[in-house]
XYZ file of C-alpha atoms in Angstrom:
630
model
C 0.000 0.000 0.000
C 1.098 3.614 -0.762
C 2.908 5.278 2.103
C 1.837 8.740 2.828
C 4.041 11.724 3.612
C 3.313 13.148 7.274
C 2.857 16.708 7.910
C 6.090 18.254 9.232
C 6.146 21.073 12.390
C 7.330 24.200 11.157
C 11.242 25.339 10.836
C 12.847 28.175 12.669
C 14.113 30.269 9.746
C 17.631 28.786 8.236
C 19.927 27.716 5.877
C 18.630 25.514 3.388
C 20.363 22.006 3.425
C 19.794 18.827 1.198
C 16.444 17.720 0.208
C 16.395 14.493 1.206
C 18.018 15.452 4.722
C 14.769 17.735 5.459
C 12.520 15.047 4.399
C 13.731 12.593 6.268
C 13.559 15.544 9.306
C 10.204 16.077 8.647
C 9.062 12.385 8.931
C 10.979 11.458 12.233
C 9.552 14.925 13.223
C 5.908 13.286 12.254
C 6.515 10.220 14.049
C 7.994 11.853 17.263
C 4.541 13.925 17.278
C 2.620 10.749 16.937
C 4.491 8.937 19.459
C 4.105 11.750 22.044
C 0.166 11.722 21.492
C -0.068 7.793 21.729
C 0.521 6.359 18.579
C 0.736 2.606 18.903
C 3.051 2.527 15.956
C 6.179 3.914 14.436
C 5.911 3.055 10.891
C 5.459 6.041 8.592
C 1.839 7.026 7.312
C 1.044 5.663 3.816
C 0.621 7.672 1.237
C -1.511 7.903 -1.736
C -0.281 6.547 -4.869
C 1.045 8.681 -7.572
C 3.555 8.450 -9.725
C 6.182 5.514 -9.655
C 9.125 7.550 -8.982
C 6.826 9.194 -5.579
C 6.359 5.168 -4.743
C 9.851 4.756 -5.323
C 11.116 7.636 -3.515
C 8.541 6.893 -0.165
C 9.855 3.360 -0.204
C 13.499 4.682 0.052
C 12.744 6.834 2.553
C 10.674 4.369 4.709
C 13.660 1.678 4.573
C 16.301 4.294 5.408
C 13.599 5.577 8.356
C 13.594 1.703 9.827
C 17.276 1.613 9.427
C 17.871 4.663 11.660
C 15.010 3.801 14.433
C 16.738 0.538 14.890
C 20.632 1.053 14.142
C 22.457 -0.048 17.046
C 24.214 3.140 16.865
C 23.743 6.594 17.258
C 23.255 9.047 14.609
C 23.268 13.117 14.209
C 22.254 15.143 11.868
C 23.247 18.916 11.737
C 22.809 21.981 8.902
C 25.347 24.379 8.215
C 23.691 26.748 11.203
C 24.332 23.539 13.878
C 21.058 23.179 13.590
C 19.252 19.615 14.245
C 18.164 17.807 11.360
C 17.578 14.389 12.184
C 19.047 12.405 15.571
C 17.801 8.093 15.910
C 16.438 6.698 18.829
C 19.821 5.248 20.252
C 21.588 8.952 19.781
C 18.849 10.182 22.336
C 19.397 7.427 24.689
C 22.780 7.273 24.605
C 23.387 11.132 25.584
C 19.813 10.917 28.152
C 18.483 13.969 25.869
C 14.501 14.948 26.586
C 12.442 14.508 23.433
C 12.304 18.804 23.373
C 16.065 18.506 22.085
C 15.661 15.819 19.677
C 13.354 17.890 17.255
C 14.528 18.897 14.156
C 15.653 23.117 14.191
C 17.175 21.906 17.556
C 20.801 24.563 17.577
C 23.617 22.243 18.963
C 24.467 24.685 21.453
C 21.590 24.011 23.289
C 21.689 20.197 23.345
C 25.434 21.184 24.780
C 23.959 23.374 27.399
C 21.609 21.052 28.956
C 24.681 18.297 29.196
C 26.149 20.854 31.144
C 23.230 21.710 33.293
C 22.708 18.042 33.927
C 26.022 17.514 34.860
C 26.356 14.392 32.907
C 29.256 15.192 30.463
C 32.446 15.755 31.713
C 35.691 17.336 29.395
C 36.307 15.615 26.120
C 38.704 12.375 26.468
C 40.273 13.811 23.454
C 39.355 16.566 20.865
C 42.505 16.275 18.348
C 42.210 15.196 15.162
C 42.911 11.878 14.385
C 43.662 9.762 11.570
C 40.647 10.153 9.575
C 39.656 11.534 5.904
C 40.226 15.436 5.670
C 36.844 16.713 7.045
C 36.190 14.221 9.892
C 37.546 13.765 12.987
C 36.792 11.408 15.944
C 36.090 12.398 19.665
C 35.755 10.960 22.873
C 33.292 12.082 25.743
C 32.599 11.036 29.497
C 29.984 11.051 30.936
C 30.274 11.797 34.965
C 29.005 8.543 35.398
C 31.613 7.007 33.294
C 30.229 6.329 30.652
C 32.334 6.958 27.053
C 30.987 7.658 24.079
C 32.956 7.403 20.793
C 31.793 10.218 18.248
C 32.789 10.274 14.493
C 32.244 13.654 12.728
C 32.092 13.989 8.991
C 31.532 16.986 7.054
C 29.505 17.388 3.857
C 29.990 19.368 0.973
C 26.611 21.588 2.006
C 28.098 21.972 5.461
C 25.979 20.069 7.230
C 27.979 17.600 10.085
C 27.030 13.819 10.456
C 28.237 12.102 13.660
C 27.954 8.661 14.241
C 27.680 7.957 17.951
C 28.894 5.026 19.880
C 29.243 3.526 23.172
C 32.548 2.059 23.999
C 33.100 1.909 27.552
C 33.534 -1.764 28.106
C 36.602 -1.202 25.303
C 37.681 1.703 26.667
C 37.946 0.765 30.301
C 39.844 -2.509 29.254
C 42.489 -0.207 27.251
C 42.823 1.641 30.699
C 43.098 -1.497 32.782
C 46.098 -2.575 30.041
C 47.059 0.719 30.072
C 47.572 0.450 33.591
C 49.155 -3.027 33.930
C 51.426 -1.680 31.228
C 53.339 0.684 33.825
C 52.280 -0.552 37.258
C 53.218 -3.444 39.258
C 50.143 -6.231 39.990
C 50.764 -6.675 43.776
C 52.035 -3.122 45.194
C 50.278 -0.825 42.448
C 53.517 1.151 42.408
C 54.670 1.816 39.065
C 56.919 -0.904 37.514
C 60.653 -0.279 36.282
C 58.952 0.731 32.585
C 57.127 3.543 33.989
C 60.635 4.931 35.976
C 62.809 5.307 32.782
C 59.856 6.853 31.375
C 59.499 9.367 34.470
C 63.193 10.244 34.878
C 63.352 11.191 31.372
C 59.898 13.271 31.692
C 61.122 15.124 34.631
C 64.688 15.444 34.109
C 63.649 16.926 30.342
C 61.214 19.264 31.884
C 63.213 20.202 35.468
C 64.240 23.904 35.503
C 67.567 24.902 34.539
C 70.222 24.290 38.038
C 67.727 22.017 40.205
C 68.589 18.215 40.949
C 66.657 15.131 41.169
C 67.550 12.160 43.214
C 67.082 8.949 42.728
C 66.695 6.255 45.201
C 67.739 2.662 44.856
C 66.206 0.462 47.992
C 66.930 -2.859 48.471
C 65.392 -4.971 51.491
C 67.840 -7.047 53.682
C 66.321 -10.182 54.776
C 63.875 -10.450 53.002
C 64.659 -14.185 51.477
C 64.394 -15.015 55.193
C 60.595 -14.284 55.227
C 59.996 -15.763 52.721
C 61.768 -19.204 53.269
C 61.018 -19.230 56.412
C 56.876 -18.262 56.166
C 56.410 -18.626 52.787
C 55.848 -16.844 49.953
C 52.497 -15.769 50.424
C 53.513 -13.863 53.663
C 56.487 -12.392 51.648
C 53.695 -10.760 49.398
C 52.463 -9.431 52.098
C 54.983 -7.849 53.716
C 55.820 -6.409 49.770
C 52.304 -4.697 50.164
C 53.329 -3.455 53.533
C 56.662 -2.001 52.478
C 54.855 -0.482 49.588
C 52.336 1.586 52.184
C 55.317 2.840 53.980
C 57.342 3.814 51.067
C 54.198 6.005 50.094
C 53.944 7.478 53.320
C 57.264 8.692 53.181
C 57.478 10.588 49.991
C 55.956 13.576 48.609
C 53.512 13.661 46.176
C 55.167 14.896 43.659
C 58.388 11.845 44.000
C 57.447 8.525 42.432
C 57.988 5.381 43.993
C 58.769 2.033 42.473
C 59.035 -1.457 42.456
C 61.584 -2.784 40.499
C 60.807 -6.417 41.090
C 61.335 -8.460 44.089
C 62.115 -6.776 47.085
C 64.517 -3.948 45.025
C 62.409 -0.596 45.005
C 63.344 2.946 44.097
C 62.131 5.946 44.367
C 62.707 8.875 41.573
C 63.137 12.888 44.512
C 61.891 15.874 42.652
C 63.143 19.513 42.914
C 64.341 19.282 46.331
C 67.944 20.486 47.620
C 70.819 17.690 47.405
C 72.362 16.473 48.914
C 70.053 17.281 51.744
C 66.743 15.826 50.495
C 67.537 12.276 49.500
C 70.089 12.018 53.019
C 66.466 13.011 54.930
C 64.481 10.732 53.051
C 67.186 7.475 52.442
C 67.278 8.000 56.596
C 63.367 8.172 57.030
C 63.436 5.142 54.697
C 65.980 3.015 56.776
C 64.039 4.393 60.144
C 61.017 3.326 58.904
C 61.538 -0.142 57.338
C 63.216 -0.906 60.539
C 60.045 -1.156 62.171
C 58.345 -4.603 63.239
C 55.858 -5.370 60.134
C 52.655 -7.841 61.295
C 52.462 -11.080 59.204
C 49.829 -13.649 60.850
C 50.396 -12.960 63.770
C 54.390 -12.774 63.695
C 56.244 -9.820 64.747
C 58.738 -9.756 61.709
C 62.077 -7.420 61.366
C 63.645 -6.145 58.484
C 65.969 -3.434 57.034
C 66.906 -1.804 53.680
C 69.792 -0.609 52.047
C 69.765 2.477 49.887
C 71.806 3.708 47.319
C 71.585 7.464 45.720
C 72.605 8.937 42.405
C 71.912 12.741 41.706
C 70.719 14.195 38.250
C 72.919 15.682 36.668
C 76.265 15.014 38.624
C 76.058 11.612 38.624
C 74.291 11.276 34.970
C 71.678 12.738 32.981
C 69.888 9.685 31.693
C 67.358 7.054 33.317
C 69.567 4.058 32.261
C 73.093 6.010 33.799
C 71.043 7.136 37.193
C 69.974 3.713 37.812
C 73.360 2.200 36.620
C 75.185 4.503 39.168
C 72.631 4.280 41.846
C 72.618 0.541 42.210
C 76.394 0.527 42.324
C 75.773 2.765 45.177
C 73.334 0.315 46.723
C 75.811 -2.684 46.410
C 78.554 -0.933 48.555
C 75.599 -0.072 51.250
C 74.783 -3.597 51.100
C 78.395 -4.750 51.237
C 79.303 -2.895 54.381
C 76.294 -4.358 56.218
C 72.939 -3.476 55.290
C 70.831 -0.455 57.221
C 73.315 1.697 55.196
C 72.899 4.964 52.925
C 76.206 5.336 50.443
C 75.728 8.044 47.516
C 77.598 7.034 44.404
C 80.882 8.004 43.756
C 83.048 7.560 40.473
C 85.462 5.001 41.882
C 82.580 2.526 42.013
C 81.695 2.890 38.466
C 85.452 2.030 37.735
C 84.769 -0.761 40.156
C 82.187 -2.485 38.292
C 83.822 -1.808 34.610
C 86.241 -4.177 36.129
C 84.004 -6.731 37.833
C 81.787 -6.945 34.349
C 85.103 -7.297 32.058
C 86.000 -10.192 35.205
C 82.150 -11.470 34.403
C 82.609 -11.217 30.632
C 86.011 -13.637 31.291
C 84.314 -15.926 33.301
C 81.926 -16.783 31.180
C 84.268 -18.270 28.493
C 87.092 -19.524 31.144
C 84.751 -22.941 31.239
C 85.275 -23.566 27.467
C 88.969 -22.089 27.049
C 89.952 -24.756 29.821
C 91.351 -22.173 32.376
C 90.544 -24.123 35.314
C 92.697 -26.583 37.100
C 92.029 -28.661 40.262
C 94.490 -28.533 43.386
C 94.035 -30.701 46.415
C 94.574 -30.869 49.849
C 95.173 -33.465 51.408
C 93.533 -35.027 54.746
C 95.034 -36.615 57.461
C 93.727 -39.207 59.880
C 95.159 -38.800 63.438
C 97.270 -39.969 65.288
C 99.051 -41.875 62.834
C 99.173 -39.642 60.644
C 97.867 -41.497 57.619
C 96.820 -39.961 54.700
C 92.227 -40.615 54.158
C 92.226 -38.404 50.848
C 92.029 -34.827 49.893
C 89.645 -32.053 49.197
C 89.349 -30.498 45.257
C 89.876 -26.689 45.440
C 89.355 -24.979 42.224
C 92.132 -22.685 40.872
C 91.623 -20.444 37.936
C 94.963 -19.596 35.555
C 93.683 -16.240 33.104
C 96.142 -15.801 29.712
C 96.523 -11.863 30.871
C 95.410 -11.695 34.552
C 97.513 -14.479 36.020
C 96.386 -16.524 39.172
C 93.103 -15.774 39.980
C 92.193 -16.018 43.629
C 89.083 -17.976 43.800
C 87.561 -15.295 46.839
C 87.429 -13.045 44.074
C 85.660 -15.561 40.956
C 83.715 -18.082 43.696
C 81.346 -15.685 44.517
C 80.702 -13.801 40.869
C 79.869 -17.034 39.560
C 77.104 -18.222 42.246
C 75.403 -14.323 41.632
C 75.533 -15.112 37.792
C 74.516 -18.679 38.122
C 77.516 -20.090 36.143
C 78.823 -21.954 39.743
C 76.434 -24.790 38.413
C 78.127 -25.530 35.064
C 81.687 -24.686 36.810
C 80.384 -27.126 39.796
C 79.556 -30.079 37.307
C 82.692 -29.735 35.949
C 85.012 -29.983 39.373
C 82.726 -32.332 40.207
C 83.170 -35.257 36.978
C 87.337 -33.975 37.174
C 87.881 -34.557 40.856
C 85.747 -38.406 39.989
C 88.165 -38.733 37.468
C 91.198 -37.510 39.474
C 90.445 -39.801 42.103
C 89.832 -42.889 40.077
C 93.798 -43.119 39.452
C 94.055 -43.244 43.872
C 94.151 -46.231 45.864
C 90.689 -47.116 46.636
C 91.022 -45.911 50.512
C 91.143 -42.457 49.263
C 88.209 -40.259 49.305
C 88.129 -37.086 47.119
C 85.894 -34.415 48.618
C 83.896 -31.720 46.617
C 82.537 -28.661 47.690
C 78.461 -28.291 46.646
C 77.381 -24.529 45.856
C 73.464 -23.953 47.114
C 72.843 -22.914 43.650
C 73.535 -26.332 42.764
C 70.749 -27.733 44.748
C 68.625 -25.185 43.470
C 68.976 -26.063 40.069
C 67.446 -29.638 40.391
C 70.322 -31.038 38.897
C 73.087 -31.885 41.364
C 72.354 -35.979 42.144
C 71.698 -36.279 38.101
C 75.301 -34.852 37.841
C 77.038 -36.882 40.505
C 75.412 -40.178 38.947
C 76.763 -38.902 36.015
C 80.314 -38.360 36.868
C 80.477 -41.751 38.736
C 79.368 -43.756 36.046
C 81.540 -42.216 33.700
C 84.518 -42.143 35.600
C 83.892 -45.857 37.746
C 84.565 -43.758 40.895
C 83.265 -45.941 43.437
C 80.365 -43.975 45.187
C 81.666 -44.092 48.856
C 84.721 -42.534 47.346
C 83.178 -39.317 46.816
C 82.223 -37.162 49.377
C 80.131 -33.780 49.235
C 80.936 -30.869 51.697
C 78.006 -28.599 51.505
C 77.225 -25.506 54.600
C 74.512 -25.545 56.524
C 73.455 -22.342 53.884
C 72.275 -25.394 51.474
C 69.447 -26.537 53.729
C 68.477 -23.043 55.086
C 66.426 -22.585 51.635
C 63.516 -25.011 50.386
C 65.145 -27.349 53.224
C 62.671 -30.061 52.537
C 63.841 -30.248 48.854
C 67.662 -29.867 49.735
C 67.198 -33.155 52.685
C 64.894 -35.401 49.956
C 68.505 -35.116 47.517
C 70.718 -35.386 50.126
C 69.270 -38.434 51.138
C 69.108 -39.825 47.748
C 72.783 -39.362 47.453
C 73.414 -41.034 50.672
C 71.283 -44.231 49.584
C 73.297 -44.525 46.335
C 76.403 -44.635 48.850
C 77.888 -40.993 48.320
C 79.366 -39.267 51.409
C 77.766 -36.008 53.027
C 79.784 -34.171 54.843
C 78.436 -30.710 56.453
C 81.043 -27.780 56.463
C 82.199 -24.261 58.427
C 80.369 -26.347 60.881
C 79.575 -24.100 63.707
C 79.777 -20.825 61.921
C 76.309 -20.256 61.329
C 72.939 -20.411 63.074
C 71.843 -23.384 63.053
C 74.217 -26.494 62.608
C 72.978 -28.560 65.908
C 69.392 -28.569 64.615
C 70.259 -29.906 61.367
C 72.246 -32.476 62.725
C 69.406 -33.853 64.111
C 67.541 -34.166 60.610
C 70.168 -35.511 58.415
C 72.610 -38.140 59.485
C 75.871 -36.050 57.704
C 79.108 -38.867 57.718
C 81.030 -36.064 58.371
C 81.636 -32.993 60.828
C 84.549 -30.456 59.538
C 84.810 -27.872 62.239
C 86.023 -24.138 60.743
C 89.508 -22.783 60.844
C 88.210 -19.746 62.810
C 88.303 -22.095 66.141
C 91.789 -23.889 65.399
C 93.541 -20.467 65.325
C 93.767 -19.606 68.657
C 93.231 -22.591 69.590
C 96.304 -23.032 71.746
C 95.457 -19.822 74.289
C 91.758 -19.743 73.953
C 89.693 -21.307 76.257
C 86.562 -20.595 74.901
C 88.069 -22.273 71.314
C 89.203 -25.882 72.961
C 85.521 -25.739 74.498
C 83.827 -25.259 70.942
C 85.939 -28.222 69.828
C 86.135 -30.484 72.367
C 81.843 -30.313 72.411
C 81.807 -30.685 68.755
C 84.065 -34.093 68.827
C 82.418 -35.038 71.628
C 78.783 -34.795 69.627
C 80.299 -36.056 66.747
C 80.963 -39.433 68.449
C 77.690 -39.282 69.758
C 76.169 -39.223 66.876
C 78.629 -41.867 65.086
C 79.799 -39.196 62.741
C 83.325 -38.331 61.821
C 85.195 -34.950 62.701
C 88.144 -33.036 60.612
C 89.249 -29.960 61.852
C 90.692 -27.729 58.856
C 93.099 -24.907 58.932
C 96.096 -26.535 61.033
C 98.694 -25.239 60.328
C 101.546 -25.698 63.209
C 102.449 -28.553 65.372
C 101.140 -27.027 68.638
C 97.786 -26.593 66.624
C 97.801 -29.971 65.849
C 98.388 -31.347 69.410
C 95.856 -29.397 70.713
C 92.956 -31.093 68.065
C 94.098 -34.279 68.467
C 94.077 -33.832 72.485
C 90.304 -32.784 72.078
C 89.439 -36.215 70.294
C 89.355 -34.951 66.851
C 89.442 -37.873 63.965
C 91.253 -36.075 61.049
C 92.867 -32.602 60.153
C 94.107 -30.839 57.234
C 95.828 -28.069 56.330
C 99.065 -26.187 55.588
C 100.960 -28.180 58.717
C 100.783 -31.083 55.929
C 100.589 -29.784 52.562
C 99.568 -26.900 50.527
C 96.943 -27.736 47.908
C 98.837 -28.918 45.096
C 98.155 -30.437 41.493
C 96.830 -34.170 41.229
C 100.913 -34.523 39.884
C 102.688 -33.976 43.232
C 99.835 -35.417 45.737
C 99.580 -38.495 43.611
C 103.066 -40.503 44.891
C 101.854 -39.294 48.833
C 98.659 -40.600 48.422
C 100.315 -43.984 47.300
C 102.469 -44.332 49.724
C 99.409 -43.771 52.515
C 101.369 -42.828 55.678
C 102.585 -39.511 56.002
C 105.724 -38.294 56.436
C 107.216 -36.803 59.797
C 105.904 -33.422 60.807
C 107.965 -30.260 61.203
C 105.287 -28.056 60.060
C 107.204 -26.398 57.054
C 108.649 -23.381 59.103
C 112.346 -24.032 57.545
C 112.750 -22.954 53.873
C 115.370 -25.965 53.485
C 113.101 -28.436 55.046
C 112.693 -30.900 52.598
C 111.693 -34.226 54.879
C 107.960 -34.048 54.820
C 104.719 -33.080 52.865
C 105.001 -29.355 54.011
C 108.269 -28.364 51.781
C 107.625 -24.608 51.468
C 107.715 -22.183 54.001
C 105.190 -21.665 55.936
C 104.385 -17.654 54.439
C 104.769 -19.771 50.908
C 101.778 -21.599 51.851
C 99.918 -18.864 52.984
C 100.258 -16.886 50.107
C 99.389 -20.100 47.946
């Protein structure tokens, strides 16, 4: 049936605009007048039939007047003058407009005016153009209640504006939740180690001309305790905690940090300097001092800061931080609790230690390391039981490398575990060439256990080398079963069922040796040097020793005191019970070469202790400051 045109409202004088543009005006204008007096139905009066281009045109104009009613978008129509011209059903909704400002003739300012009066539209997102045809450009609005609306303006040759409307808030608060995530870290909500290169650049680009910035390495000491000890669970916990105080203690205009783990840092803005990062570094220390709650447990902790001022000590984010954490190591070195700015001797410091690294790292594969030995005595006889593999590294340039200075750069870059596996299948092969009453013994890094592969690699070198398992014998410190200690007992005790040797070492030099006595049943007892050396005057020392034996028996395990080194030394061990020694008194480690013919002949020779430079009767054939200095 023939649709019929509706009769349109009149027009507030104004500029003309397309045909079909006021048409389509007039008929949503018809159909919002019939809606408002009760009209059961939107579709557009039929008209009269006339012609079959009217029929033609109606139809066109009915399907594009069903398109708009029901597009799940918005749409705007205004003239030249910002005048409404047409605006759909889900433009009116989505802005909460009365039906007064939907009507064609509408001005734009006053659909503005009433969003302001309402309250319900805050600033424009963003107003820029964007990339989009000459003509159009793309906005973003917020409503007070959140809501976003996405707005794409195009501009027609008559000057009339069409804007598509749409709602994107689900999209547009995911992009700020990413957004977010992107420069913050998940537990504490600081920002993340992204977001500080990006803010030392920002401020240090826009900080006026003579003013400093600080920035503030933090590093928490003990905090590995907490979380071996009560998991790691509680040590998120006391990460959120340390976060809340680090807040508390800054300005609002300094930005705080974490740069993963327990290592924080904290960027100082436009205050005086030296002055401003000593106050806050100390209010810091002061305040992480302070008992944190976890569960119920009173727990105590510390930090360590290190500071690097902008420009002095560099003028990038990458330098700062470089120069700062150098700053933070010494602090840490010389005890924890400690503030130490940077100073250029440390950066020369490190140049070094990183060319040492770089070294290291190929010293494995160039074949730079040797094993030297030291051999172990059973007492009284003295009869030789076997010797311990020390590791000894021999650089092209640097010479002689003292292992105190490469031991512990290669368990804080991990490569102790390949250089362990590989002391470990040479001292099985070594020893293989002894008589079968020798024992070799091997030193076990932590970071072995850690990395899941230590009993795999001792099976290993004892198949390949037909070492004879109770041949072998592992020293590891109590420091091994401090972390994941249920882990570190479930391989020792597979090692000890296959027949390997366990014994524990620097007994009595940290906290808790007794206890772990009584969980694993160590073969072995070597008491530390740092109780044989005064041995001879100090009460308190032949006390520690005599217990120690004493328990040892007790407890059916075996006790070597290391670190003798004269006769009188010696006397005074064996007087306390002690079942083997070593040290300089009877050799200097030495290459497998000269050890080899000793350990074949099985007793040792008389003792003079090596204190004459022409003594050439026993194992000790170099003076005793030779031996020291070896």
């Amino acid at each position: 049936m023939p649709v019929r045109h509706p009769r349109s409202l009149p027009l507030r004088p104004q500029r003309p605009v397309a045909s079909g543009a006021l048409r389509l005006g007039r008929t949503l204008r018809g159909m919002h007048r019939r809606d408002t007096a009760g009209a059961t139905s939107t579709a557009p009066a039929r008209l009269k039939p006339s012609t079959a281009e009217t029929d033609a045109s109606a139809l066109r104009l009915s399907l594009v007047t069903a398109a708009l009613t029901h597009l799940s978008q918005g749409v705007s129509v205004f003239d030249s003058d910002d005048r409404l011209v047409v605006m759909n059903p889900r433009c009116v909704a989505l802005w909460g407009l009365p039906i007064r400002l939907a009507r064609p003739g509408t001005p734009l300012a006053d659909v503005l005016q009433h969003q302001r009066d309402a309250k319900r539209i805050a600033l424009p997102v963003t107003g820029s153009e964007t990339d989009a045809p000459a003509g159009a450009r793309r906005e973003l609005w917020q409503h007070t209640e959140g809501t976003v609306i996405e707005v794409d303006i195009s501009r027609l040759p008559t000057g009339a504006r069409v804007a598509l409307h749409r709602d994107i808030t689900a999209q547009w608060q995911a992009e700020q939740r990413l957004a977010h995530l992107a420069c913050h870290d998940v537990l504490t909500n600081l920002y993340n180690r992204s977001a500080l290169e990006t803010e030392v650049a920002t401020h240090l680009s826009n900080a006026p001309a003579g003013s400093e910035q600080a920035l503030l390495t933090l590093d928490l000491d003990r905090f590995k305790y907490v979380n071996d000890t009560l998991g790691h669970g509680a040590g998120d916990r006391l990460l959120t905690q340390v976060a809340e105080r680090l807040r508390d203690c800054v300005r609002d205009s300094d930005v705080v940090v974490r740069m993963g783990g327990d290592e924080f840092a904290i960027l100082q803005c436009n205050a005086p300097q030296p002055l401003g990062a000593t106050s806050l570094a100390r209010r810091l220390i002061d305040t992480l001092c302070a008992p944190f709650h976890l569960d119920g447990h009173p727990v105590v902790i510390g930090a360590s800061v290190g500071v690097a001022i902008a420009p002095w000590d560099g003028e990038t984010a990458e330098v700062l931080l470089q120069h700062a954490d150098l700053a933070l190591y010494r602090a840490k070195a010389e005890g924890g609790n400690q503030l130490r700015f940077f100073e250029p001797h440390m950066d020369t410091g490190q140049q070094q230690r990183l060319l040492l690294e770089a070294d290291l790292r190929g010293a494995l594969e160039r074949g730079e390391f040797e094993l030297a030995y030291q051999l172990q005595v059973a007492v009284p006889g003295p009869v030789y039981t076997g010797a311990e593999a020390l590791i000894r590294w021999n650089h092209p340039t640097r010479g002689r490398v003292s292992p105190v200075d490469f031991i512990p750069l290669a368990e804080e870059t991990g490569l102790i575990v390949a250089i362990g596996r590989w002391v470990l299948l040479q001292a099985c092969r070594d020893a293989a060439a002894w008589p079968s009453s020798m024992r070799v013994s091997v030193n076990a890094s932590p970071l072995q256990f850690k990395s899941r592969t230590l009993v795999q690699d001792v099976f290993d070198a004892l198949r390949d080398t037909g070492l004879a398992a109770d041949r072998l014998v592992l020293e590891i410190t109590e420091t091994v079963l401090m972390h994941d200690t249920a882990h570190s007992l479930s391989l020792l005790n597979t090692l000890r069922e296959r027949g390997v040797r366990i014994a524990m070492d620097d007994f009595g030099t940290g906290y808790s040796s007794l206890g772990y006595l009584r969980r694993f049943p160590f073969d072995k007892i070597k008491i530390d040097r740092s109780f044989v050396r005064d041995i001879e005057n100090s009460p308190d020392a032949q006390a520690i020793v005599r217990a120690v034996t004493g328990l040892g028996r007790s407890l059916g395990m075996a006790t070597i005191v290391e670190g003798v080194e004269t006769a009188a030394q010696l006397a005074a061990v064996c007087a306390e019970g002690c079942d083997e020694v070593q040290g300089f008194l009877f050799s200097v480690p030495s290459p497998v070469e000269q050890i080899l013919p000793l350990l074949k002949r099985g007793r040792s020779l008389p003792i003079c202790g090596g204190l004459s430079a022409a003594c050439t009767g026993c194992v000790g054939q170099a003076p005793m400051a030779e031996a020291r200095a070896a």
